[in-house]
Amino acid sequence: MTIFEYHDDMVESTDVTPSRASAQPKSAERPRRRHRPRDETRALLLQAAARVAIERVSEDAPQAHNALADIRIKDVLDEVNRAEASAGGGPLTTGAFYQIWADQAEFQRELLAHLMDQIANPGASEIEALAFQMVSDGEPADEILRRVGDLDFTLSRKSPEMFLALGLGAMVPAELVRGAQREANSRYIAALSDLLGNVLRYGGRRLRDGHTMEDLIWATEALEVGYLLRSRTDPDIPAKTDARGWSSHAIAFVGIVHAFTETGDANG
């Protein structure tokens, strides 16, 4: 058995396990382990912990960590029964759970798909209504893009499901994420294609040769995800405005739209 003896700035590893070696001549004893400074020990432990964490989420890991496994059936039933009790409903048991899902893995797959579905088009009706009203009012196309981009970012930032889904997307095995996102991605692309396509036509812009609407949509999505994550620790960064009152996020959003499009007949 090994214990650690702490001194002012050292960590000493002392072997207290009985050993036959103690009966041997002193010259045969193992050399005493060197004293390791506490800062060195701290660094070794943190580096090892980081390697363990990275290995668990790496695509090359033999068995990637599945964060959904931390959501236990008991916890889910407790939450349902707490909510149902206040609404006058009867309690659910594990039997009800297994009548729907064969096992925990099947439940995890459907839960992930449910979360991805929740964030596919957050606030879509509000965003579409804003764009329609601004077109009706004859607002400039770039101003419509700015307002649409800012509203989309604001609604996404207020969505706890969004941040949960982003975290799971990084932690859950990639193949599971791809399957869960397939349908949600299709709906997201379809809805945003209609919205952006209408605004581009209204503003007399078209996609540049070699680019598709999907290219543009995924570029704007990458921008938003990056700013969403940054807003967790630095909320002022995406909201910082210029002399016109445009936010940093809106400036970048409109800039990406311009980078993927050009002036001209959007139908030509």
mmCIF file of C-alpha atoms in Angstrom:
data_model
loop_
_atom_site.group_PDB
_atom_site.id
_atom_site.type_symbol
_atom_site.label_atom_id
_atom_site.label_comp_id
_atom_site.label_asym_id
_atom_site.label_seq_id
_atom_site.Cartn_x
_atom_site.Cartn_y
_atom_site.Cartn_z
ATOM 1 C CA MET A 1 0.000 0.000 0.000
ATOM 2 C CA THR A 2 1.277 3.477 -0.874
ATOM 3 C CA ILE A 3 0.412 6.663 0.955
ATOM 4 C CA PHE A 4 1.315 10.260 0.186
ATOM 5 C CA GLU A 5 3.053 12.408 2.779
ATOM 6 C CA TYR A 6 2.591 16.114 2.158
ATOM 7 C CA HIS A 7 5.300 18.587 3.068
ATOM 8 C CA ASP A 8 5.389 22.333 2.382
ATOM 9 C CA ASP A 9 6.121 22.010 -1.311
ATOM 10 C CA MET A 10 6.746 18.308 -1.858
ATOM 11 C CA VAL A 11 4.725 15.130 -2.291
ATOM 12 C CA GLU A 12 6.535 12.065 -0.985
ATOM 13 C CA SER A 13 5.435 8.607 -2.042
ATOM 14 C CA THR A 14 6.175 6.221 0.831
ATOM 15 C CA ASP A 15 5.874 2.481 0.513
ATOM 16 C CA VAL A 16 4.367 0.989 3.728
ATOM 17 C CA THR A 17 3.543 -2.449 2.338
ATOM 18 C CA PRO A 18 5.243 -5.273 4.306
ATOM 19 C CA SER A 19 7.861 -6.882 2.127
ATOM 20 C CA ARG A 20 10.311 -9.716 2.294
ATOM 21 C CA ALA A 21 12.856 -7.273 0.949
ATOM 22 C CA SER A 22 13.206 -5.813 4.456
ATOM 23 C CA ALA A 23 14.898 -9.000 5.564
ATOM 24 C CA GLN A 24 17.474 -8.776 2.811
ATOM 25 C CA PRO A 25 20.774 -6.931 3.123
ATOM 26 C CA LYS A 26 20.487 -3.166 2.852
ATOM 27 C CA SER A 27 22.324 -3.200 -0.473
ATOM 28 C CA ALA A 28 19.446 -5.228 -2.023
ATOM 29 C CA GLU A 29 16.727 -2.726 -1.093
ATOM 30 C CA ARG A 30 14.990 -0.817 -3.856
ATOM 31 C CA PRO A 31 16.169 2.760 -4.193
ATOM 32 C CA ARG A 32 13.927 5.183 -2.352
ATOM 33 C CA ARG A 33 11.609 7.061 -4.680
ATOM 34 C CA ARG A 34 12.500 10.667 -5.209
ATOM 35 C CA HIS A 35 10.410 13.398 -3.716
ATOM 36 C CA ARG A 36 8.135 14.912 -6.376
ATOM 37 C CA PRO A 37 7.224 18.585 -6.001
ATOM 38 C CA ARG A 38 3.524 19.144 -5.471
ATOM 39 C CA ASP A 39 3.266 21.312 -8.604
ATOM 40 C CA GLU A 40 4.791 18.512 -10.668
ATOM 41 C CA THR A 41 2.319 16.021 -9.212
ATOM 42 C CA ARG A 42 -0.559 18.373 -9.939
ATOM 43 C CA ALA A 43 0.585 18.761 -13.542
ATOM 44 C CA LEU A 44 0.935 14.985 -14.017
ATOM 45 C CA LEU A 45 -2.567 14.349 -12.667
ATOM 46 C CA LEU A 46 -4.171 17.099 -14.750
ATOM 47 C CA GLN A 47 -2.404 15.961 -17.924
ATOM 48 C CA ALA A 48 -3.527 12.368 -17.330
ATOM 49 C CA ALA A 49 -7.123 13.484 -16.657
ATOM 50 C CA ALA A 50 -7.113 15.504 -19.878
ATOM 51 C CA ARG A 51 -5.882 12.464 -21.825
ATOM 52 C CA VAL A 52 -8.664 10.312 -20.342
ATOM 53 C CA ALA A 53 -11.306 12.923 -21.243
ATOM 54 C CA ILE A 54 -9.959 13.339 -24.781
ATOM 55 C CA GLU A 55 -9.745 9.596 -25.348
ATOM 56 C CA ARG A 56 -13.384 9.179 -24.316
ATOM 57 C CA VAL A 57 -14.691 11.616 -26.937
ATOM 58 C CA SER A 58 -12.144 10.874 -29.661
ATOM 59 C CA GLU A 59 -13.489 9.273 -32.818
ATOM 60 C CA ASP A 60 -10.560 6.851 -32.614
ATOM 61 C CA ALA A 61 -11.456 5.729 -29.084
ATOM 62 C CA PRO A 62 -12.217 1.985 -28.812
ATOM 63 C CA GLN A 63 -15.426 2.836 -26.945
ATOM 64 C CA ALA A 64 -16.436 6.502 -27.033
ATOM 65 C CA HIS A 65 -18.103 7.950 -23.949
ATOM 66 C CA ASN A 66 -21.856 8.363 -24.378
ATOM 67 C CA ALA A 67 -23.071 11.301 -22.307
ATOM 68 C CA LEU A 68 -26.675 10.144 -22.813
ATOM 69 C CA ALA A 69 -25.911 7.128 -20.637
ATOM 70 C CA ASP A 70 -25.756 9.504 -17.673
ATOM 71 C CA ILE A 71 -29.503 10.101 -18.027
ATOM 72 C CA ARG A 72 -30.910 7.217 -15.976
ATOM 73 C CA ILE A 73 -34.377 5.756 -16.409
ATOM 74 C CA LYS A 74 -35.052 6.298 -12.705
ATOM 75 C CA ASP A 75 -34.298 10.005 -13.003
ATOM 76 C CA VAL A 76 -36.586 10.326 -16.025
ATOM 77 C CA LEU A 77 -39.451 8.550 -14.227
ATOM 78 C CA ASP A 78 -38.936 10.662 -11.115
ATOM 79 C CA GLU A 79 -39.225 13.828 -13.210
ATOM 80 C CA VAL A 80 -42.338 12.599 -15.023
ATOM 81 C CA ASN A 81 -44.020 11.563 -11.780
ATOM 82 C CA ARG A 82 -43.135 14.848 -10.092
ATOM 83 C CA ALA A 83 -44.736 16.799 -12.932
ATOM 84 C CA GLU A 84 -47.715 14.460 -13.239
ATOM 85 C CA ALA A 85 -48.414 14.556 -9.506
ATOM 86 C CA SER A 86 -48.870 18.319 -9.634
ATOM 87 C CA ALA A 87 -51.166 17.889 -12.647
ATOM 88 C CA GLY A 88 -53.206 15.149 -10.988
ATOM 89 C CA GLY A 89 -51.859 12.318 -13.145
ATOM 90 C CA GLY A 90 -50.950 8.830 -12.008
ATOM 91 C CA PRO A 91 -47.373 7.621 -11.562
ATOM 92 C CA LEU A 92 -45.436 5.815 -14.274
ATOM 93 C CA THR A 93 -43.226 2.799 -13.631
ATOM 94 C CA THR A 94 -40.347 1.167 -15.449
ATOM 95 C CA GLY A 95 -42.934 -1.121 -17.049
ATOM 96 C CA ALA A 96 -44.362 1.813 -18.972
ATOM 97 C CA PHE A 97 -40.862 2.725 -20.112
ATOM 98 C CA TYR A 98 -40.058 -0.718 -21.487
ATOM 99 C CA GLN A 99 -43.380 -0.948 -23.286
ATOM 100 C CA ILE A 100 -42.085 1.852 -25.518
ATOM 101 C CA TRP A 101 -38.327 1.231 -25.713
ATOM 102 C CA ALA A 102 -36.694 -2.162 -25.738
ATOM 103 C CA ASP A 103 -33.634 -0.964 -23.860
ATOM 104 C CA GLN A 104 -31.688 2.067 -22.677
ATOM 105 C CA ALA A 105 -29.748 2.353 -25.962
ATOM 106 C CA GLU A 106 -32.946 2.644 -28.015
ATOM 107 C CA PHE A 107 -34.219 5.310 -25.627
ATOM 108 C CA GLN A 108 -30.944 7.243 -25.966
ATOM 109 C CA ARG A 109 -31.167 7.259 -29.755
ATOM 110 C CA GLU A 110 -34.719 8.605 -29.711
ATOM 111 C CA LEU A 111 -33.885 11.157 -27.011
ATOM 112 C CA LEU A 112 -31.017 12.507 -29.095
ATOM 113 C CA ALA A 113 -33.252 12.709 -32.180
ATOM 114 C CA HIS A 114 -35.864 14.543 -30.080
ATOM 115 C CA LEU A 115 -33.314 17.117 -28.920
ATOM 116 C CA MET A 116 -31.987 17.667 -32.429
ATOM 117 C CA ASP A 117 -35.558 18.107 -33.634
ATOM 118 C CA GLN A 118 -36.148 20.770 -30.962
ATOM 119 C CA ILE A 119 -33.282 22.919 -32.260
ATOM 120 C CA ALA A 120 -33.847 22.381 -35.987
ATOM 121 C CA ASN A 121 -35.838 25.598 -36.437
ATOM 122 C CA PRO A 122 -36.005 27.520 -33.145
ATOM 123 C CA GLY A 123 -38.373 30.456 -33.499
ATOM 124 C CA ALA A 124 -38.949 29.755 -37.210
ATOM 125 C CA SER A 125 -42.398 31.345 -37.251
ATOM 126 C CA GLU A 126 -41.127 34.551 -35.601
ATOM 127 C CA ILE A 127 -38.193 34.830 -37.993
ATOM 128 C CA GLU A 128 -40.385 34.240 -41.059
ATOM 129 C CA ALA A 129 -42.930 36.791 -39.838
ATOM 130 C CA LEU A 130 -40.196 39.395 -39.346
ATOM 131 C CA ALA A 131 -38.744 38.837 -42.820
ATOM 132 C CA PHE A 132 -42.195 38.949 -44.461
ATOM 133 C CA GLN A 133 -43.101 42.191 -42.697
ATOM 134 C CA MET A 134 -39.802 43.855 -43.601
ATOM 135 C CA VAL A 135 -40.174 42.866 -47.265
ATOM 136 C CA SER A 136 -43.715 44.260 -47.209
ATOM 137 C CA ASP A 137 -42.346 47.508 -45.766
ATOM 138 C CA GLY A 138 -39.742 47.742 -48.514
ATOM 139 C CA GLU A 139 -36.742 47.552 -46.156
ATOM 140 C CA PRO A 140 -33.267 47.065 -47.740
ATOM 141 C CA ALA A 141 -32.252 43.426 -48.150
ATOM 142 C CA ASP A 142 -29.135 43.786 -45.988
ATOM 143 C CA GLU A 143 -31.222 45.282 -43.194
ATOM 144 C CA ILE A 144 -33.564 42.289 -43.420
ATOM 145 C CA LEU A 145 -30.607 39.911 -43.236
ATOM 146 C CA ARG A 146 -29.226 41.804 -40.251
ATOM 147 C CA ARG A 147 -32.492 41.687 -38.326
ATOM 148 C CA VAL A 148 -33.162 38.054 -39.252
ATOM 149 C CA GLY A 149 -29.653 37.020 -38.230
ATOM 150 C CA ASP A 150 -29.855 38.832 -34.904
ATOM 151 C CA LEU A 151 -33.300 37.434 -34.083
ATOM 152 C CA ASP A 152 -32.223 33.898 -34.931
ATOM 153 C CA PHE A 153 -29.146 34.259 -32.705
ATOM 154 C CA THR A 154 -31.179 35.731 -29.830
ATOM 155 C CA LEU A 155 -33.764 32.944 -29.943
ATOM 156 C CA SER A 156 -31.082 30.257 -30.150
ATOM 157 C CA ARG A 157 -29.198 31.770 -27.238
ATOM 158 C CA LYS A 158 -32.334 31.621 -25.079
ATOM 159 C CA SER A 159 -32.863 27.935 -25.863
ATOM 160 C CA PRO A 160 -31.466 25.533 -23.228
ATOM 161 C CA GLU A 161 -32.066 22.707 -25.699
ATOM 162 C CA MET A 162 -29.640 24.368 -28.101
ATOM 163 C CA PHE A 163 -26.705 24.278 -25.707
ATOM 164 C CA LEU A 164 -27.565 20.762 -24.554
ATOM 165 C CA ALA A 165 -27.657 19.554 -28.152
ATOM 166 C CA LEU A 166 -24.338 21.264 -28.935
ATOM 167 C CA GLY A 167 -22.729 19.582 -25.945
ATOM 168 C CA LEU A 168 -24.121 16.184 -26.853
ATOM 169 C CA GLY A 169 -23.013 16.682 -30.438
ATOM 170 C CA ALA A 170 -19.444 16.919 -29.176
ATOM 171 C CA MET A 171 -19.668 14.149 -26.564
ATOM 172 C CA VAL A 172 -21.912 11.472 -28.085
ATOM 173 C CA PRO A 173 -20.454 9.005 -30.631
ATOM 174 C CA ALA A 174 -20.428 10.645 -34.072
ATOM 175 C CA GLU A 175 -22.438 7.922 -35.812
ATOM 176 C CA LEU A 176 -25.240 8.305 -33.261
ATOM 177 C CA VAL A 177 -25.285 12.075 -33.808
ATOM 178 C CA ARG A 178 -25.391 11.726 -37.594
ATOM 179 C CA GLY A 179 -28.388 9.432 -37.394
ATOM 180 C CA ALA A 180 -30.229 11.681 -34.958
ATOM 181 C CA GLN A 181 -29.613 14.827 -37.014
ATOM 182 C CA ARG A 182 -30.564 13.455 -40.409
ATOM 183 C CA GLU A 183 -34.254 14.393 -40.361
ATOM 184 C CA ALA A 184 -33.740 17.610 -38.393
ATOM 185 C CA ASN A 185 -31.065 18.753 -40.854
ATOM 186 C CA SER A 186 -33.381 18.169 -43.797
ATOM 187 C CA ARG A 187 -36.089 20.335 -42.260
ATOM 188 C CA TYR A 188 -33.549 23.000 -41.288
ATOM 189 C CA ILE A 189 -32.134 23.195 -44.809
ATOM 190 C CA ALA A 190 -35.602 23.310 -46.391
ATOM 191 C CA ALA A 191 -36.902 26.081 -44.115
ATOM 192 C CA LEU A 192 -33.792 28.259 -44.320
ATOM 193 C CA SER A 193 -33.472 27.750 -48.081
ATOM 194 C CA ASP A 194 -36.932 29.228 -48.557
ATOM 195 C CA LEU A 195 -36.250 32.144 -46.225
ATOM 196 C CA LEU A 196 -32.815 33.086 -47.552
ATOM 197 C CA GLY A 197 -33.834 32.397 -51.150
ATOM 198 C CA ASN A 198 -36.726 34.841 -50.878
ATOM 199 C CA VAL A 199 -34.560 37.548 -49.308
ATOM 200 C CA LEU A 200 -31.829 37.071 -51.916
ATOM 201 C CA ARG A 201 -34.309 37.338 -54.781
ATOM 202 C CA TYR A 202 -35.833 40.408 -53.165
ATOM 203 C CA GLY A 203 -32.379 41.992 -52.915
ATOM 204 C CA GLY A 204 -31.348 41.041 -56.442
ATOM 205 C CA ARG A 205 -28.617 38.615 -55.382
ATOM 206 C CA ARG A 206 -27.805 35.080 -56.506
ATOM 207 C CA LEU A 207 -25.425 32.361 -55.400
ATOM 208 C CA ARG A 208 -21.951 32.536 -56.859
ATOM 209 C CA ASP A 209 -20.910 29.813 -59.283
ATOM 210 C CA GLY A 210 -19.748 26.716 -57.461
ATOM 211 C CA HIS A 211 -21.778 27.424 -54.315
ATOM 212 C CA THR A 212 -25.101 25.962 -53.241
ATOM 213 C CA MET A 213 -27.692 27.152 -50.781
ATOM 214 C CA GLU A 214 -26.559 24.385 -48.429
ATOM 215 C CA ASP A 215 -23.011 25.776 -48.524
ATOM 216 C CA LEU A 216 -24.331 29.173 -47.477
ATOM 217 C CA ILE A 217 -26.599 27.758 -44.755
ATOM 218 C CA TRP A 218 -23.887 25.628 -43.132
ATOM 219 C CA ALA A 219 -21.495 28.578 -43.186
ATOM 220 C CA THR A 220 -23.997 30.794 -41.357
ATOM 221 C CA GLU A 221 -24.775 27.951 -38.960
ATOM 222 C CA ALA A 222 -21.088 27.524 -38.153
ATOM 223 C CA LEU A 223 -20.867 31.246 -37.433
ATOM 224 C CA GLU A 224 -23.857 31.118 -35.091
ATOM 225 C CA VAL A 225 -22.640 28.048 -33.210
ATOM 226 C CA GLY A 226 -19.255 29.669 -32.692
ATOM 227 C CA TYR A 227 -20.791 32.853 -31.346
ATOM 228 C CA LEU A 228 -23.229 30.892 -29.173
ATOM 229 C CA LEU A 229 -20.381 29.046 -27.506
ATOM 230 C CA ARG A 230 -18.383 32.252 -27.109
ATOM 231 C CA SER A 231 -21.421 33.960 -25.565
ATOM 232 C CA ARG A 232 -21.305 31.458 -22.700
ATOM 233 C CA THR A 233 -18.175 33.100 -21.330
ATOM 234 C CA ASP A 234 -18.070 36.427 -23.205
ATOM 235 C CA PRO A 235 -21.676 37.494 -23.887
ATOM 236 C CA ASP A 236 -20.629 40.966 -25.014
ATOM 237 C CA ILE A 237 -18.542 39.736 -27.950
ATOM 238 C CA PRO A 238 -21.357 38.807 -30.379
ATOM 239 C CA ALA A 239 -23.483 41.742 -29.168
ATOM 240 C CA LYS A 240 -20.829 44.444 -29.631
ATOM 241 C CA THR A 241 -22.119 47.066 -32.083
ATOM 242 C CA ASP A 242 -20.539 49.385 -34.629
ATOM 243 C CA ALA A 243 -21.426 52.999 -35.444
ATOM 244 C CA ARG A 244 -24.510 51.851 -37.358
ATOM 245 C CA GLY A 245 -25.768 49.802 -34.420
ATOM 246 C CA TRP A 246 -25.024 46.502 -36.139
ATOM 247 C CA SER A 247 -23.921 43.683 -33.839
ATOM 248 C CA SER A 248 -20.708 41.766 -34.511
ATOM 249 C CA HIS A 249 -22.768 38.674 -35.223
ATOM 250 C CA ALA A 250 -24.959 40.524 -37.733
ATOM 251 C CA ILE A 251 -21.936 42.033 -39.501
ATOM 252 C CA ALA A 252 -20.387 38.578 -39.884
ATOM 253 C CA PHE A 253 -23.714 37.012 -40.906
ATOM 254 C CA VAL A 254 -24.341 39.519 -43.706
ATOM 255 C CA GLY A 255 -20.676 39.276 -44.705
ATOM 256 C CA ILE A 256 -20.990 35.512 -45.172
ATOM 257 C CA VAL A 257 -24.129 35.962 -47.281
ATOM 258 C CA HIS A 258 -22.257 38.428 -49.497
ATOM 259 C CA ALA A 259 -19.258 36.090 -49.749
ATOM 260 C CA PHE A 260 -21.426 33.267 -51.101
ATOM 261 C CA THR A 261 -23.596 35.440 -53.349
ATOM 262 C CA GLU A 262 -23.303 38.224 -55.932
ATOM 263 C CA THR A 263 -25.543 40.862 -57.418
ATOM 264 C CA GLY A 264 -27.573 39.802 -60.420
ATOM 265 C CA ASP A 265 -30.757 37.980 -61.315
ATOM 266 C CA ALA A 266 -31.260 35.414 -58.541
ATOM 267 C CA ASN A 267 -33.148 33.224 -60.996
ATOM 268 C CA GLY A 268 -30.465 33.405 -63.650
#
